[in-house]
């Protein structure tokens, strides 16, 4: 499967040039021409890498980056900036970008940065999970389809989001507070009881024996941990 890149760039000429360049290198490329469309795509689909221009209509690249990180997305991000000032670089990295490249850039330099970033991400195991199999369960996070023992299981949007968040951090304890912040974004009517209820539903649908879960573990007083 080829690696997927989302390019968010408002200058049509540059967007096309970079899109062609990446496609010719074998990447699967999606594009967006403004910040809002870019954020929408970045959250709706799974990418291995996001290339974000800083100066964008509707929502700038820094804001997209910050929003994604706050919501728990850890896709690799390369920022493109027209300015090479240190402040941009510092702000970008602070907001969670992984690397940045000043415009105008040499196409070879862009490709080298992308390759290095993807290599690093792969080594850290941070490539976004698009699907997972555990036990007799199959979940495709891109299509939202799930099955257990070959029988389709219907997962609600929040259940999918919650599962994906835990799966992306598998093996690690995820605190309830973190789930409230990143999966529920502090909605006023949501309490940690809501999380427990959603976890119970997930277990009901996906575990062989929901009372003694093998995959979605409760860590008493803290939160949850997913194990394959
Ligand atoms: Ca721009």
XYZ file of C-alpha atoms and ligand atoms in Angstrom:
229
model
C 0.000 0.000 0.000
C 1.408 3.359 -0.903
C 1.909 6.028 1.712
C -0.724 8.716 1.867
C 0.063 12.404 2.024
C -2.319 15.317 2.449
C -1.070 18.590 1.012
C -2.787 21.768 2.215
C -1.620 24.656 0.047
C -3.612 27.581 -1.339
C -1.370 28.553 -4.260
C -2.730 26.507 -7.187
C 0.572 26.397 -9.073
C 2.592 25.188 -6.135
C -0.142 22.765 -5.105
C -0.112 21.134 -8.537
C 3.657 21.052 -8.785
C 4.060 19.385 -5.395
C 1.151 17.032 -6.012
C 2.727 15.876 -9.305
C 6.133 15.556 -7.697
C 4.837 13.400 -4.853
C 2.657 11.296 -7.131
C 5.638 10.637 -9.394
C 7.493 9.349 -6.322
C 4.719 6.836 -5.697
C 2.874 8.613 -2.890
C -0.881 8.750 -2.835
C -1.661 12.453 -2.640
C -4.754 14.341 -1.517
C -4.950 18.103 -1.568
C -6.905 20.881 0.071
C -6.818 24.566 -0.891
C -7.732 26.171 2.420
C -7.271 25.534 6.112
C -10.797 24.454 6.945
C -10.965 21.933 4.116
C -7.513 20.728 5.127
C -8.469 20.167 8.763
C -11.629 18.362 7.703
C -9.709 15.980 5.454
C -6.968 15.452 8.004
C -9.518 14.335 10.589
C -11.790 12.377 8.261
C -9.120 10.220 6.645
C -5.921 8.585 7.683
C -2.683 9.977 6.301
C 0.922 9.090 6.904
C 2.023 12.679 6.501
C 0.474 16.145 6.334
C 2.150 18.989 4.496
C 0.709 22.258 5.772
C 1.344 25.662 4.336
C 1.420 28.251 7.129
C -0.378 31.095 5.364
C -3.733 29.691 4.317
C -7.196 31.141 3.890
C -9.806 30.387 6.586
C -7.434 28.657 9.004
C -3.670 28.903 9.046
C -1.303 25.978 9.189
C -0.339 26.605 12.823
C -3.978 26.455 13.903
C -4.577 23.239 11.965
C -1.522 21.721 13.583
C -2.558 22.762 17.084
C -6.156 21.574 16.578
C -5.020 18.174 15.364
C -2.603 17.653 18.238
C -5.199 18.753 20.783
C -7.620 16.234 19.382
C -5.061 13.486 19.704
C -4.032 13.082 16.070
C -0.341 12.349 15.872
C 0.128 12.189 12.128
C 3.534 13.503 11.038
C 3.366 17.156 10.017
C 5.719 19.084 7.754
C 5.040 22.820 7.685
C 5.752 25.013 4.680
C 6.420 28.638 5.361
C 7.049 31.593 3.098
C 9.184 33.128 5.774
C 12.333 31.557 7.055
C 12.287 33.429 10.331
C 13.242 31.475 13.382
C 10.052 32.482 15.135
C 7.942 30.544 12.615
C 10.007 27.457 13.098
C 9.823 27.695 16.860
C 6.082 28.332 16.886
C 5.488 25.478 14.463
C 7.526 22.989 16.422
C 5.930 24.110 19.678
C 2.481 23.491 18.254
C 3.464 19.962 17.361
C 4.840 20.106 13.824
C 7.601 17.568 13.192
C 9.601 19.538 10.670
C 9.380 22.640 8.564
C 10.638 23.808 5.207
C 10.995 27.404 4.016
C 9.673 28.441 0.616
C 10.924 28.525 -2.023
C 12.367 25.062 -1.694
C 14.218 22.678 -3.918
C 11.961 19.695 -4.851
C 14.770 17.301 -3.940
C 14.967 18.905 -0.501
C 11.235 18.461 0.003
C 11.433 14.786 -0.965
C 14.400 14.221 1.326
C 12.567 15.823 4.263
C 9.463 13.749 3.589
C 11.424 10.518 3.397
C 13.317 11.309 6.594
C 10.125 12.187 8.397
C 8.285 9.072 7.266
C 11.262 6.936 8.262
C 11.370 8.520 11.683
C 7.635 8.171 12.186
C 7.757 4.537 11.146
C 10.545 3.817 13.588
C 8.571 5.462 16.378
C 5.544 3.474 15.324
C 3.490 6.591 14.937
C 1.973 5.970 11.532
C -1.762 6.436 11.873
C -3.612 3.186 12.313
C -6.211 2.796 9.599
C -7.398 -0.653 10.573
C -6.768 -3.244 13.227
C -7.354 -6.926 13.832
C -7.410 -8.397 17.314
C -8.890 -11.732 18.325
C -11.653 -12.332 15.801
C -12.384 -8.614 15.521
C -11.699 -6.491 12.436
C -12.079 -2.739 12.513
C -11.514 -0.399 9.600
C -11.264 3.142 10.965
C -11.454 4.701 7.523
C -14.778 3.169 6.531
C -16.097 2.732 10.075
C -16.822 -0.928 9.361
C -16.281 -3.515 12.049
C -16.921 -7.209 12.428
C -16.528 -9.874 15.059
C -16.148 -13.480 13.994
C -17.104 -12.384 10.488
C -20.380 -10.888 11.685
C -20.762 -7.136 11.082
C -20.798 -5.016 14.238
C -22.143 -1.505 14.228
C -19.978 1.024 16.063
C -21.236 4.543 16.736
C -19.011 7.492 15.839
C -17.836 8.111 19.396
C -17.176 4.414 19.954
C -14.981 4.366 16.861
C -13.174 7.525 17.916
C -12.614 6.186 21.410
C -11.381 2.841 20.134
C -9.073 4.501 17.649
C -7.631 6.740 20.323
C -6.893 3.739 22.542
C -5.566 1.664 19.629
C -3.220 4.455 18.526
C -1.771 4.343 22.049
C -1.944 0.605 22.514
C 0.026 -0.748 25.400
C -0.115 2.612 27.179
C -2.433 3.778 29.920
C -4.774 6.467 28.617
C -6.148 8.677 31.371
C -9.862 9.489 31.573
C -8.958 13.177 31.591
C -7.127 12.740 28.291
C -10.149 11.051 26.736
C -12.449 13.817 27.957
C -10.168 16.381 26.401
C -9.329 14.716 23.103
C -12.228 12.437 22.259
C -15.060 14.470 23.801
C -13.348 17.870 23.634
C -14.741 18.828 27.027
C -18.391 18.859 25.992
C -20.298 20.244 28.946
C -22.636 17.285 29.342
C -19.853 14.730 29.347
C -18.438 13.200 32.502
C -16.040 10.364 33.081
C -19.163 8.217 33.525
C -19.828 8.807 29.801
C -16.445 7.333 28.990
C -17.125 4.275 31.135
C -20.457 3.747 29.382
C -18.832 3.939 25.946
C -16.122 1.530 27.039
C -18.814 -0.851 28.288
C -20.551 -0.672 24.906
C -17.293 -1.341 23.066
C -16.623 -4.352 25.288
C -20.153 -5.609 24.766
C -19.657 -5.482 21.014
C -16.039 -6.560 20.677
C -14.951 -8.665 23.632
C -15.611 -12.422 23.896
C -16.456 -11.934 27.526
C -17.207 -8.277 28.347
C -16.945 -8.936 32.089
C -13.332 -10.062 31.752
C -12.039 -8.019 28.807
C -8.901 -9.167 27.015
C -8.360 -6.068 24.922
C -9.852 -2.993 26.564
C -8.487 -3.046 30.088
C -9.510 -0.828 32.977
C -6.627 0.684 34.875
C -8.170 1.362 38.250
C -8.298 5.010 39.224
C -6.645 6.087 35.985
C -8.238 5.116 32.726
C -7.919 2.444 30.082
C -5.347 0.520 28.121
C -5.796 -1.308 24.849
C -3.918 -4.554 24.189
C -4.021 -6.603 21.001
Ca -0.095 30.185 1.284
